[in-house]
Every structure is written in C-alpha cells, then in structure tokens.
Coordinates of C-alpha atoms in Angstrom, one line a residue:
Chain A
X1 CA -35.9 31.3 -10.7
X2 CA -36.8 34.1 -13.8
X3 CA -33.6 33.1 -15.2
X4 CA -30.7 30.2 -14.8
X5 CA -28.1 32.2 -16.3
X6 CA -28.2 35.4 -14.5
X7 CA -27.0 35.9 -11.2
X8 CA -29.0 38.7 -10.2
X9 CA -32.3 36.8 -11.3
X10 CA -31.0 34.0 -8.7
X11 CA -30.0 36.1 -6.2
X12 CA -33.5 37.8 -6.8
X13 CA -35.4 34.6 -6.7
X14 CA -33.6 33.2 -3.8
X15 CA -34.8 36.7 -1.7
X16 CA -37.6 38.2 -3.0
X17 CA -35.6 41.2 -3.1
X18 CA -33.1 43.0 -5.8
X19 CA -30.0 42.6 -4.8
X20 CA -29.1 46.4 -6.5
X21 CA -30.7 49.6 -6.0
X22 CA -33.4 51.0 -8.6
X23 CA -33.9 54.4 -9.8
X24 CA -37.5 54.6 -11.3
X25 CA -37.4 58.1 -13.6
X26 CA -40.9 57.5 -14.8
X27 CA -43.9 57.4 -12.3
X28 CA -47.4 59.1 -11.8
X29 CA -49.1 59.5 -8.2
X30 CA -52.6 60.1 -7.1
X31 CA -56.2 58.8 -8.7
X32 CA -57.0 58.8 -12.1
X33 CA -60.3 59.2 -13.6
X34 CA -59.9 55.8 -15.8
X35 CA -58.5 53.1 -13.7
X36 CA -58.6 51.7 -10.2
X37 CA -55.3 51.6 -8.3
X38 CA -54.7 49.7 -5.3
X39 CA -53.0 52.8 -3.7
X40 CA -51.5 55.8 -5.4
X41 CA -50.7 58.4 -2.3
X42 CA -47.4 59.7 -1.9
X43 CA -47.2 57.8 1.2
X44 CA -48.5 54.7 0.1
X45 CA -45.8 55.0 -3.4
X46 CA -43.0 55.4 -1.3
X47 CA -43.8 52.4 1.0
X48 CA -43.9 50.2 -2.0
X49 CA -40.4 52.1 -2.9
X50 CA -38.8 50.8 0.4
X51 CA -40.1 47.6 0.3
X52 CA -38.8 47.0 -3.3
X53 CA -35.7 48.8 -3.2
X54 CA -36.1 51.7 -5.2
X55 CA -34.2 54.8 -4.5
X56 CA -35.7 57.2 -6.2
X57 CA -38.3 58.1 -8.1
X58 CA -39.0 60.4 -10.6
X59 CA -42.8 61.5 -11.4
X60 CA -45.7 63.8 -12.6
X61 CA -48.7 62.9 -11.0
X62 CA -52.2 62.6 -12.5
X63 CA -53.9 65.7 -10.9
X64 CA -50.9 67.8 -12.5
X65 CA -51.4 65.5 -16.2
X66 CA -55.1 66.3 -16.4
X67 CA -55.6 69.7 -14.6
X68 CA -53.7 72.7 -15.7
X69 CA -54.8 75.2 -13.2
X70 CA -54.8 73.7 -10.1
X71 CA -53.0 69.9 -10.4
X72 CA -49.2 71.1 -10.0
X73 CA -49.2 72.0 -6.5
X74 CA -49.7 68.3 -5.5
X75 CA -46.4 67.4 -7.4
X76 CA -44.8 69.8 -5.1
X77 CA -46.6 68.9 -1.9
X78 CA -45.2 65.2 -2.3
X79 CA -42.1 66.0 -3.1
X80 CA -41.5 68.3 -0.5
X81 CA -43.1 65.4 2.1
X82 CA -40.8 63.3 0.8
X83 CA -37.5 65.3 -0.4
X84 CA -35.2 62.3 -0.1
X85 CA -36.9 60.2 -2.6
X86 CA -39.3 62.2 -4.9
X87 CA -38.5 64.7 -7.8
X88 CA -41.1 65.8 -9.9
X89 CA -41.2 66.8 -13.3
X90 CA -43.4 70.0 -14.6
X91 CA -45.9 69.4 -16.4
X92 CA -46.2 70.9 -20.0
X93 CA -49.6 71.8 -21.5
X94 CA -49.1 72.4 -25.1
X95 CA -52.6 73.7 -25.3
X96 CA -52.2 76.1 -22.4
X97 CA -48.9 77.1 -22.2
X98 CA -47.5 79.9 -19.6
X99 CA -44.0 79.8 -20.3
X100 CA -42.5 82.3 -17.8
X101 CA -44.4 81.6 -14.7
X102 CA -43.7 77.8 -15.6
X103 CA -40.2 77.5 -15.7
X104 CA -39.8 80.5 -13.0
X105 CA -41.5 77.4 -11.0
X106 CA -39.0 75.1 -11.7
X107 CA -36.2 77.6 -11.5
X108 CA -37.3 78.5 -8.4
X109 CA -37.7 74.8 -6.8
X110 CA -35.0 73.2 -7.6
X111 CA -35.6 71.0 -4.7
X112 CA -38.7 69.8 -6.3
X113 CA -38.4 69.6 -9.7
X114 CA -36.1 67.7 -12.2
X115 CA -37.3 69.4 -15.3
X116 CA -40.5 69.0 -17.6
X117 CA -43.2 66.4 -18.4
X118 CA -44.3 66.5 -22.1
X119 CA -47.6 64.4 -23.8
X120 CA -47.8 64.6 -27.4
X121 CA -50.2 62.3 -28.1
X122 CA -52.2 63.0 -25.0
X123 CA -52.1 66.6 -26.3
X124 CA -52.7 65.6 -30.0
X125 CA -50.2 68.3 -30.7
X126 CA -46.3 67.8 -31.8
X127 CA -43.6 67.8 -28.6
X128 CA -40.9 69.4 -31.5
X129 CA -43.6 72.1 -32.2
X130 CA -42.0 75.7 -31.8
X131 CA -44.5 77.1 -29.5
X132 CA -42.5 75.0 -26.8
X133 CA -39.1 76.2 -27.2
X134 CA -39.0 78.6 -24.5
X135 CA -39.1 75.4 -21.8
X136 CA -36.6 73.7 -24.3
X137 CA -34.0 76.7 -24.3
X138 CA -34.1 76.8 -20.5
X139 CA -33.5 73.1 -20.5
X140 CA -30.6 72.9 -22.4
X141 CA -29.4 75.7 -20.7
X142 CA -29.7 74.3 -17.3
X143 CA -29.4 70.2 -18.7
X144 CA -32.2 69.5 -17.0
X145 CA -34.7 66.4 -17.8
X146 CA -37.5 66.4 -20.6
X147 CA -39.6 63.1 -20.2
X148 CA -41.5 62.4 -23.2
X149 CA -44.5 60.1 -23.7
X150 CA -43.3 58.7 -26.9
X151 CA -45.2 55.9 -29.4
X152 CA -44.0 54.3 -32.5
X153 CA -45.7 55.8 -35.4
X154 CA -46.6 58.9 -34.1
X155 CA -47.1 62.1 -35.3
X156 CA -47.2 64.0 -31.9
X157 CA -44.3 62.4 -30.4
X158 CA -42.6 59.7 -32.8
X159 CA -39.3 59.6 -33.8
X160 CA -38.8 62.6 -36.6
X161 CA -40.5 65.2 -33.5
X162 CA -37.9 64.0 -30.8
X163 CA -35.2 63.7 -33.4
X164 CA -36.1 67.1 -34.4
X165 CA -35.4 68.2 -30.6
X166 CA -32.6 66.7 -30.0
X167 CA -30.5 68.5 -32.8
X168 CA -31.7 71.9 -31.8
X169 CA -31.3 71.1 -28.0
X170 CA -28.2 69.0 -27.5
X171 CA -27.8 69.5 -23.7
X172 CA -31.2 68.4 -22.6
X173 CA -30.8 65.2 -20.6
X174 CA -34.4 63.4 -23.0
X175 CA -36.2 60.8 -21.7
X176 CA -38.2 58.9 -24.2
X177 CA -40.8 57.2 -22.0
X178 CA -42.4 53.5 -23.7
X179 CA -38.8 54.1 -26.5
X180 CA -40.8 54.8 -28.9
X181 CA -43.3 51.4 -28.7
X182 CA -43.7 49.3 -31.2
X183 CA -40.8 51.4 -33.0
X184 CA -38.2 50.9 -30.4
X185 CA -35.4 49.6 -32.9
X186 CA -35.7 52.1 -35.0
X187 CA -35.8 54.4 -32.2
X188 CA -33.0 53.1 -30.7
X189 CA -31.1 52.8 -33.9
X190 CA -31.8 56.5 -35.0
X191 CA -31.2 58.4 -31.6
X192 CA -28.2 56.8 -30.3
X193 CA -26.1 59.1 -32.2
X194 CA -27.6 61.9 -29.7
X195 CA -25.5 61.5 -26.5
X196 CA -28.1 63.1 -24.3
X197 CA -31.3 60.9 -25.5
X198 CA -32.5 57.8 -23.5
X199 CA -34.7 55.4 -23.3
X200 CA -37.0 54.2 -20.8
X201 CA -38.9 50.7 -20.5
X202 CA -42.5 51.5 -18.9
X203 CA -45.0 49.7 -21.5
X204 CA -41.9 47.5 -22.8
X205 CA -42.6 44.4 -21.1
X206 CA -46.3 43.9 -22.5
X207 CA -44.0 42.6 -26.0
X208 CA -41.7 40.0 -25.6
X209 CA -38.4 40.7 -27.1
X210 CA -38.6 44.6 -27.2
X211 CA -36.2 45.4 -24.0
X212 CA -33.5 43.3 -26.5
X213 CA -34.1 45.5 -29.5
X214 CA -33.2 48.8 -27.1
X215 CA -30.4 47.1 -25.6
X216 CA -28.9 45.7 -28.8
X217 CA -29.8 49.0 -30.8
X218 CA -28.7 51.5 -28.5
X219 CA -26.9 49.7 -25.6
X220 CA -27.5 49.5 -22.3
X221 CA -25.9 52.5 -21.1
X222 CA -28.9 54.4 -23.0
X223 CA -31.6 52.7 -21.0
X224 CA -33.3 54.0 -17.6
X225 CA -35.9 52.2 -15.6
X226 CA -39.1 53.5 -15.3
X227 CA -42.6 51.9 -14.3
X228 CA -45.4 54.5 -14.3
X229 CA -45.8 53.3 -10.9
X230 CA -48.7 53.3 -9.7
X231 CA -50.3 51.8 -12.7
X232 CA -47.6 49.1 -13.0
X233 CA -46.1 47.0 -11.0
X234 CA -42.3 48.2 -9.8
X235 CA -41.3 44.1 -10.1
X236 CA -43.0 43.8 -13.5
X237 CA -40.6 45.7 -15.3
X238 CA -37.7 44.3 -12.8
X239 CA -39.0 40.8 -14.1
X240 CA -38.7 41.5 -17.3
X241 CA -35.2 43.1 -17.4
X242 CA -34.1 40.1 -14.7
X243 CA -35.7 37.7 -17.5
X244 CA -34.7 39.2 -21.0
X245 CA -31.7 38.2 -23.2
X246 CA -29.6 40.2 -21.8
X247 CA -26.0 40.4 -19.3
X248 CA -26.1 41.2 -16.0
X249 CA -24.0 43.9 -16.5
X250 CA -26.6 45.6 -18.6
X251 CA -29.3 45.1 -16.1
X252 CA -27.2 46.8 -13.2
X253 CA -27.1 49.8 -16.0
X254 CA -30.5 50.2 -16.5
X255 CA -31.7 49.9 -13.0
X256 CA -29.5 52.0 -11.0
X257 CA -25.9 52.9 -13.0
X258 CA -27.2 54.8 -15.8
X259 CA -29.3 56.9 -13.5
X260 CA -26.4 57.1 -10.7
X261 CA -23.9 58.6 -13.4
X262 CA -26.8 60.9 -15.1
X263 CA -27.8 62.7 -11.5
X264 CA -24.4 62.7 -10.3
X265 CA -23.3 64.6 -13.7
X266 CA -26.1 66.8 -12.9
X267 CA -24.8 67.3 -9.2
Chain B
X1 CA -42.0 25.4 -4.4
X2 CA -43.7 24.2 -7.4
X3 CA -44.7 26.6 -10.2
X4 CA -47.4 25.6 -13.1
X5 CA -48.6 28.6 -15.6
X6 CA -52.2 28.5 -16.4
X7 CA -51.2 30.1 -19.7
X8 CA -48.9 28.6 -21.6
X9 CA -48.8 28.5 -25.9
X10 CA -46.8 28.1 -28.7
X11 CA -46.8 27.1 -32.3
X12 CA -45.4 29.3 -35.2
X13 CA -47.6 32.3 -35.9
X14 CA -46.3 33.3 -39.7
X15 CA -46.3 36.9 -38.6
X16 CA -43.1 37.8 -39.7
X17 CA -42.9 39.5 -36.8
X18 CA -39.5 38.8 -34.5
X19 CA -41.1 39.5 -31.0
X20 CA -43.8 37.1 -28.7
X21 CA -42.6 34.1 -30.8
X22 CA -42.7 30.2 -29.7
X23 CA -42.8 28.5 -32.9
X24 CA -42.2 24.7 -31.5
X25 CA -42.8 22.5 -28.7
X26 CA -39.1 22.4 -28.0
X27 CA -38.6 26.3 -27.3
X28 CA -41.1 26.3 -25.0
X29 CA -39.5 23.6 -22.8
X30 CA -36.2 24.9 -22.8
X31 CA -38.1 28.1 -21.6
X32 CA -39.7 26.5 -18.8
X33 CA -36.3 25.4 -18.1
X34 CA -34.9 28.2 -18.1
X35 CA -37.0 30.5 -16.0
X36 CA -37.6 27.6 -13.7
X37 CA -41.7 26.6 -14.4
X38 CA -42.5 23.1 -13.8
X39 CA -45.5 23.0 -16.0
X40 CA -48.7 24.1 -16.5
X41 CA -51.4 24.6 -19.3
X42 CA -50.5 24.6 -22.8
X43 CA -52.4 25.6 -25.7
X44 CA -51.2 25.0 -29.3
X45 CA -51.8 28.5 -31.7
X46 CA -52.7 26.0 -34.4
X47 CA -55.9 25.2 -33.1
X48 CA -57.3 29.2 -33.5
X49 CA -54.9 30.0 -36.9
X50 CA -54.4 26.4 -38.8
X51 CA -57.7 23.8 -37.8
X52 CA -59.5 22.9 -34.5
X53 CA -58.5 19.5 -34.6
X54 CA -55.2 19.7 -36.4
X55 CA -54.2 22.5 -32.9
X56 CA -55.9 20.1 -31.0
X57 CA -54.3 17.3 -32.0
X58 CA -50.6 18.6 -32.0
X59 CA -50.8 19.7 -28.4
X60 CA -52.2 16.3 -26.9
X61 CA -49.3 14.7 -29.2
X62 CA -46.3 17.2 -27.3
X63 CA -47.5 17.2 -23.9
X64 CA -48.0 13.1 -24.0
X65 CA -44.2 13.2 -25.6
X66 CA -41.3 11.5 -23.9
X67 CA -39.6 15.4 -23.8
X68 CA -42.5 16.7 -22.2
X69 CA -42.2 14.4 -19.2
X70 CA -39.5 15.9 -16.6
X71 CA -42.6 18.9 -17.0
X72 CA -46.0 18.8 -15.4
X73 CA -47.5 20.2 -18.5
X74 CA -51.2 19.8 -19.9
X75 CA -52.8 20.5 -23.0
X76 CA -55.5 23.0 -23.8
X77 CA -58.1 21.9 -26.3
X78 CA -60.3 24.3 -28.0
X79 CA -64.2 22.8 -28.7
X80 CA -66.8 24.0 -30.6
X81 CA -70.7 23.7 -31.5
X82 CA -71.3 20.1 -30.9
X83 CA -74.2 20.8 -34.1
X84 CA -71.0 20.3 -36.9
X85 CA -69.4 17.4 -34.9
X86 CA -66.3 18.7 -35.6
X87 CA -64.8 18.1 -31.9
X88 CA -65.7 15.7 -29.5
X89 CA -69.2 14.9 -28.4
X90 CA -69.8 16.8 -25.4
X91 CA -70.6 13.3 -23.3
X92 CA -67.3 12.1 -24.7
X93 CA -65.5 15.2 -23.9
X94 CA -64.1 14.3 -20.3
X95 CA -63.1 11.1 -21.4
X96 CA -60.9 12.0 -24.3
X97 CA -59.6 14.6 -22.3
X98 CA -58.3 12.6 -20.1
X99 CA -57.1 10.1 -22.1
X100 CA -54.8 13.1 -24.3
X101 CA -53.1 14.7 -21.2
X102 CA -55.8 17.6 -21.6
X103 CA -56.6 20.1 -18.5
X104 CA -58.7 22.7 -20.1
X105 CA -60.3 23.6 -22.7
X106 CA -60.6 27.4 -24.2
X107 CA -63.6 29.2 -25.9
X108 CA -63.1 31.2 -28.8
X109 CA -66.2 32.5 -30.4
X110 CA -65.0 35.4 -32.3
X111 CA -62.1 33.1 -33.6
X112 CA -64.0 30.0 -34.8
X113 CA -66.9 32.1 -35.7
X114 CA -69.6 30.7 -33.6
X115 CA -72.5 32.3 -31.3
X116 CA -71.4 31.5 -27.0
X117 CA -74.8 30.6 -26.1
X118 CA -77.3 28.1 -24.2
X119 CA -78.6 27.2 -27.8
X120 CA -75.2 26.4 -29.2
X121 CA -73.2 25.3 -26.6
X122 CA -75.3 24.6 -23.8
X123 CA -75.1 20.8 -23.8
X124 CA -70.9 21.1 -23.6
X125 CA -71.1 23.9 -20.9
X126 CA -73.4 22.0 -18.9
X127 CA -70.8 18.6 -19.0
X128 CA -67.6 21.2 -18.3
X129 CA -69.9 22.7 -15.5
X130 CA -70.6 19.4 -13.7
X131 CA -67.3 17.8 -14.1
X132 CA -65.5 20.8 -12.9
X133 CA -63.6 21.0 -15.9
X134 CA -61.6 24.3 -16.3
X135 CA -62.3 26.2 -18.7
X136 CA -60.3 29.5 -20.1
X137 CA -62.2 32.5 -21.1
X138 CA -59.1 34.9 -22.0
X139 CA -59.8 38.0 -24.2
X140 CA -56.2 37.6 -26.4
X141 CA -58.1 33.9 -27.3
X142 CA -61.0 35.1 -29.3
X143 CA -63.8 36.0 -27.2
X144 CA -65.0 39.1 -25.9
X145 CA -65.5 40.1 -21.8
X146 CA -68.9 41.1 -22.9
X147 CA -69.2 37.5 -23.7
X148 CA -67.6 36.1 -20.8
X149 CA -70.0 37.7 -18.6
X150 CA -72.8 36.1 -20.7
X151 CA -71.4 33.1 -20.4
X152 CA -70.9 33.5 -16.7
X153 CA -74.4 34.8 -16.4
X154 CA -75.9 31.5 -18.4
X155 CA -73.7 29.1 -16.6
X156 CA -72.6 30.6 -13.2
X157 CA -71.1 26.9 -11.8
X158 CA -68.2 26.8 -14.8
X159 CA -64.6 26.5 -13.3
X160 CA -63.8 29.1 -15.5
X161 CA -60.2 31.0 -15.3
X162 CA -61.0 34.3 -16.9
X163 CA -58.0 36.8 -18.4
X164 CA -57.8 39.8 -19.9
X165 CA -55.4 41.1 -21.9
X166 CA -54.3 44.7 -21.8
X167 CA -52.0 46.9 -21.6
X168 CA -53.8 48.7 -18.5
X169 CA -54.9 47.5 -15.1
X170 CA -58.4 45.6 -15.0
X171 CA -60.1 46.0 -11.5
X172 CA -63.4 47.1 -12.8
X173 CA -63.5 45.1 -15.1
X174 CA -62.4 41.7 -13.2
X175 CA -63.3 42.1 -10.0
X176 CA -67.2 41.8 -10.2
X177 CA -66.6 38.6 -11.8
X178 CA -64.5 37.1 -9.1
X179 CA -67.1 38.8 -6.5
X180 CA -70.0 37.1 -7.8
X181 CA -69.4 33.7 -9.4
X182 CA -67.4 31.0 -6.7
X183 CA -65.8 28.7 -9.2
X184 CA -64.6 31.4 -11.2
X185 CA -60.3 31.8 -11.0
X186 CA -58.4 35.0 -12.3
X187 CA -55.7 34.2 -14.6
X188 CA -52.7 36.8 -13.2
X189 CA -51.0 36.6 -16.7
X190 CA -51.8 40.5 -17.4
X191 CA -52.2 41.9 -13.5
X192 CA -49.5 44.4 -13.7
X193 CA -51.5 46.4 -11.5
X194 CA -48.9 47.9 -8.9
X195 CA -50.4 46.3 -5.8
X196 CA -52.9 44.3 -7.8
X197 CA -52.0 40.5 -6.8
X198 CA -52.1 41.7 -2.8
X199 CA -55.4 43.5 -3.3
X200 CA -56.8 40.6 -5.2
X201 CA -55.6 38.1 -2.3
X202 CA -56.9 40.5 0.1
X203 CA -60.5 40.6 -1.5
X204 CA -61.0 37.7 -2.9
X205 CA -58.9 35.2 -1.1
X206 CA -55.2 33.4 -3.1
X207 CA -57.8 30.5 -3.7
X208 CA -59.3 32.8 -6.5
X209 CA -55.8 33.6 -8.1
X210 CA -53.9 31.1 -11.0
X211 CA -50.2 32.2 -12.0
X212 CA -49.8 32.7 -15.6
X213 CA -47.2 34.5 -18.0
X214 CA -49.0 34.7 -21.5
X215 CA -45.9 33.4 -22.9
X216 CA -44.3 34.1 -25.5
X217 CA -46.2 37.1 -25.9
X218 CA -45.1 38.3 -22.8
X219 CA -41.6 38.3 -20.8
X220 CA -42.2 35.1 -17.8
X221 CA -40.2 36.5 -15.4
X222 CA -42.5 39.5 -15.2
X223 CA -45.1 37.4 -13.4
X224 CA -42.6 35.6 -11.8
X225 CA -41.4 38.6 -10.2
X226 CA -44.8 40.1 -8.9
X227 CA -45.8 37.1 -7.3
X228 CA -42.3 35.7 -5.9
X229 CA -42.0 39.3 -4.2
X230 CA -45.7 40.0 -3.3
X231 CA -46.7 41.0 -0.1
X232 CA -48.7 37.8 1.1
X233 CA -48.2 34.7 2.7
X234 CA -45.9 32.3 2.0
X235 CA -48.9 30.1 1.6
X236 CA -50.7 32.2 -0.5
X237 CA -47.8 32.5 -2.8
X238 CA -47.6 28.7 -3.1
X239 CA -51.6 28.4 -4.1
X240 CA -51.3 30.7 -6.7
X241 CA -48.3 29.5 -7.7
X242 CA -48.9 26.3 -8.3
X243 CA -51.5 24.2 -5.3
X244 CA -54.4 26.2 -7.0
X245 CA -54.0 24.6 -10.5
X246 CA -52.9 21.5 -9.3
X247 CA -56.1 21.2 -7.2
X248 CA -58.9 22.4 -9.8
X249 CA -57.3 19.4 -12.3
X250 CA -57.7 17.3 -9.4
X251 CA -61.5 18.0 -9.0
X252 CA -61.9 17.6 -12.8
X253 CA -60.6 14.3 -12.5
X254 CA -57.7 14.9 -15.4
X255 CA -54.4 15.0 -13.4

C-alpha cells in the first residue's frame, strides 16, 4: 500500500494508477551514448505519459545535450509531433555559445520551447558566469524557464552560482534540477527567499529522507516533479513522493498544482 | 497479494548523518507496517560495521522475536573464510541456518577483507550451490561486480540474487548475468530504469526478478510503485512480488 496514512498512496495502490494528474518539467528523449534504455522515442515517451498519467512533459533531449550543431532540431521535431504534451527547453552550451541565433530560436517557437537547458557541471564551467547573460536577460524579460542541473557542492552549478542568478534575474521562472543533491537543505533553506526559484526531485529518491528536507525547508509550493524520464522511472519518483513524510496536500503540489499555477501564470 | 523485500537492513550506522537511517529492529517493523510489506530478507548493518558474529547474531535474535512474528521476515547472515573458523563450518552452515530463521546469506569481500575465491571459499560455495541456498551478491554490501562475475564464473549453479547499486540504470551491466547463469535472480531494489522491470520480464522471464527496496537507504514505496503499476501480468507482478522469494527459500529447505 506505499503508505497507510495517505490517501492518495491507497487510492494509488488500490489502482495502479495516480489518482491526480502529473506535470514532469524535467525529462530527456532519445539514445544516449552511456546507458541502455528500454525505449526513449518521442512516441514511445509519450505512451508511457498516457499510461501513467502525466500531462505534460518538459524536456531537452540527449542528441541536443551532447551535439551542439546538429542535436536541437530533434527537440523541435518531437515537440511539434506531439504539441499537446511536449515543450522543450534550449539547450545552452557554455562552451559554444551563439546567443542571438539561440534565443531568436526560442523567440521564434514559442510553440516549442519553454525556455533554456543549462549544465554546469557537464560543462565544467559556472551557470552564473557572465558570458551567459544575454539568454538570462531575455529570460527575465520574457519569465520564461531556466532548468539547471544543479549538485551540492558544486562549483559549476552549486548554490552561491544560482544564488548569484537569481538576484540579478528575479523574473526567471529557475528550475534547480536534483535541488541541489546532497545539499538540498541548504539549498532549500537559502533560495526560498527568491520567489521565482524551484526545486525539482529527479535524483532525490536514491536518499531516503531528502524529498522531506525540500519540503520542510522550502515548502511544498516550491517543489515541481520531474523524472529525467527516460532514464528513470515516471512511478519511481511518484513512489517516493506517495511514500515520504509528507501531507497529501503537499504531494498534489508537487505533482500537478505547482506546475498548473506556474504555466497558467505564464499563459 | 503478498509482498516480501529481498533487501531489507537496519542497525544504527553512527554516521551522524539524518537520511537512510534504521537504527533498530522496531523502526523497521513499523515501516513494513506502514508501507504494507509482509516480510522478507533482513540483514543486520552490524555484521559489516561492528563484528561478523555479533551482526549475525542480532538479526537471528529479531527475526526469531515474538515482534517479528505477525511478519514473514528472515535473516541474512554474512560468512566468511571457513580457514579462521570464525562463522559456521560450511557443512554446518544449512543447519544453523535453519535453525536461526536465516534465508540467505551475503558476501562481502571488500568489507571483511578476504579474497572471493575457489581457494578461500570454495568448500562454503559449493554447500550454498547444492542446497540452493540464496545467496546476495549486492555491490552497496562490500563486493565488487567484477567479483560477482568471478564468482558466477567459478560457481555458475549458486542461487545467487545479484544487485547493484547506482544511481543510473544497469542493463549492460546485469543483463549478461541473468542471460547466462539459470539460478541467478535480479534484486529490483535499484531498477529505476523507466521501462526496466517490463523489459527484464520480457527477456528474462518474472521468474528471474526478486522485489526489493534497499531500505532505509532508499524511499520503499519507490519500488512499490514501479512494480504495483508495471506493465505485466498480474501474475508476474505476484512472483516478483512475493511467489518468487517465497519459492527459492522453499528449495533451500529454510522456510
């Protein structure tokens, strides 16, 4: 039953199914060089979205991640094959940067894209870093999305760089994908006080008791779902949330309220 | 539909840490209790961060408890080198087993600081091998999976339930193992894999597949939730969630 006291774990158990929609704002699609993946299409991502309930589903997929001059176009081809349920995020390459055709791109498809896609640590280079602020300015200006990959204890993409952002670019709507792991209190507990900062759970459930540091720290209003789907399983992270130390209340936030009231304030 | 987690542990783990803690016997009951597992395969920490035998010891003493007994719980023992006679013979080992409320034993070489070999433990591996006797090979337990497939290699009969912990998917690693070696059971405690139990059941057959949840270091109802909403049979669901388990003590003789 996951969970005696919650009546959305019971209601799960008993069906097999959430009863409550999920929006997922961090995914990936296609192969990847380093793991095998029982399916990854477009196609095959959105099938597993019906069948679990998810709404929608934010993502940058691999081809775009690892391949700066050619991978983007596949964010848009899914998207577009799917424009009810997929929004992509732009990718940023710190290391090769092309800042006015970029976010002409994502001016320009609106339809496809959400915002942008940051990796500091995959970059080895800092997500606050100057260099970047031309994508920052036109974020905040538009309060569109900036998912970051962010770790505890990093220098690329800790806590100080998106704190650093945050200040200087108060309307961006920041995702911190993983909150900050293996930091996540402090995280939490530093970057509440920045309306516009959230957090998201992919990584979280591989530590027991890390999803009730967020919540606790930051509250539940301040936490999105995410999976990284198609490395992770979508019910994974709906197991743990379903499972932790938490209300029910809290769990309808973080899988479909807090993302309802963050697209509809976008419109 | 019953549930029993191959991968149970507790004891306190003097971390200072707040997070993947179980320090007593008690908290993991009331977790079962909570999240609605009948029972399973517990291992006592104490037996890789305190003594062998003291570990050993504490776990046949909970799970033969009168508390323990509305649960469907077994120890795990670890054993080592029969050469320092520290742990029980290997012709005794069946026996006192049995006797303890013990379902399987684990092998941590890097941990108690001993060579996995035919030299060193041969003469146990062949007695686990012939009675059927499960033994865990999980990489968070001390032992490497360069190891495990040595050990596979040397003794390719052992009803072994192999896991390994990550934080990313597997396959490659896993699969040729459950391919090649027809005793051998995957432990689903770290299958996160989006799709991962339904491939596995699809390749492999649910026969292959043991439910587990790594607690406390990981969140149960994470497991819980992949496999109560996977995309197989009804009857698949119930081996892995439970028949398979229930049937590999059965062979060993220890339920």
């Amino acid at each position: 039953m996951i969970n005696k006291n919650s009546e959305l774990a019971l209601e799960f158990w008993r069906t097999g199914i959430l009863p409550c929609p999920i929006r997922d704002f961090h995914a990936h699609m296609d192969e990847h060089a380093e793991i095998y993946f029982p399916f990854s299409s477009a196609d095959e991502m959105v099938k597993d979205m019906d069948r679990n309930g998810v709404k929608s589903l934010f993502f940058c997929g691999h081809f775009a991640l690892d391949d700066p001059l050619y991978g983007e176009q596949y964010n848009v081809k899914a998207v577009r094959k799917y424009p009810d349920r997929l929004r992509a995020y732009h990718i940023i390459h710190s290391r090769c940067l092309d800042p006015e055709r970029e976010i002409r791109e994502v001016d320009e498809n609106p339809d496809v894209y959400v915002g942008f896609k940051l990796l500091g640590d995959y970059n080895r280079f800092p997500v606050d870093d100057p260099v970047h602020d031309p994508y920052y300015e036109y974020l905040n200006e538009t309060k569109k999305f900036l998912l970051l990959h962010t770790w505890g204890g990093s220098a690329w993409d800790g806590i100080d760089n998106v704190e650093s952002i945050a200040k200087r670019f108060p309307e961006i709507r920041i995702i911190c994908g993983h909150s900050f792991f293996s930091r996540q209190k402090e995280g939490a507990e530093r970057l509440k006080k920045y309306p516009n900062v959230y957090f998201e759970l992919t990584a979280i459930p591989i530590v027991r008791g890390y999803l009730e540091d967020i919540v606790n720290a930051a509250g539940s209003e301040r936490v999105l779902f995410g999976t990284d789907l198609p490395w992770f399983s979508t019910m994974h992270g709906v197991g743990m949330v379903l499972g932790a130390d938490i209300g029910d209340e809290d769990r309808k936030n973080i899988f479909y309220r807090n993302g309802d009231r963050l697209l509809g304030s976008r419109g | 539909m019953k549930i029993l987690d191959c991968n149970l542990n507790f004891g306190a783990t003097n971390n200072g840490e707040p997070y993947q803690n179980c320090d007593t016997f008690a908290e993991l009951l009331e977790e079962l209790g909570r999240c609605g597992i009948g029972g399973g395969l517990v291992r006592c920490g104490y037996s890789s961060t305190v003594g062998v035998n003291y570990g050993n010891d504490f776990v046949a003493r909970c799970v033969k408890s009168d508390e323990a007994k509305k649960f469907d719980l077994y120890g795990v023992w670890a054993v080592l080198p029969p050469y320092t006679d520290e742990t029980p013979k290997p012709e005794d080992l069946p026996a006192a087993m049995k006797e303890n409320r013990i379902g399987a034993v684990y092998l941590s070489p890097r941990t108690h600081r001993y060579e996995l070999n035919a030299l060193t433990m041969g003469e146990t591996l062949d007695v686990l091998q012939q009675k059927k006797i499960p033994v865990l090979l999980n990489t968070a337990n001390g032992i490497w999976m360069d190891q495990i497939y040595r050990v596979m290699a040397e003794f390719p009969g052992l009803t072994a339930v192999v896991a390994d912990q990550d934080c990313w998917p597997n396959a490659r690693r896993l699969y040729p193992l459950a391919y090649h070696y027809e005793n051998l059971r995957l432990d689903l405690s770290y299958v996160m894999d989006a799709g991962g139990v339904e491939d596995m059941t699809a390749r492999f057959g649910e026969e292959k597949l043991v439910f587990g949840t790594a607690f406390p270091y990981r969140y149960t109802g994470s497991m819980l939730a992949v496999v109560r909403s996977a995309a197989i049979s009804d009857g698949a669901r119930e081996k892995i969630f439970g028949g398979n388990l229930e049937k590999m003590l059965e062979e060993a003789g220890l339920k």
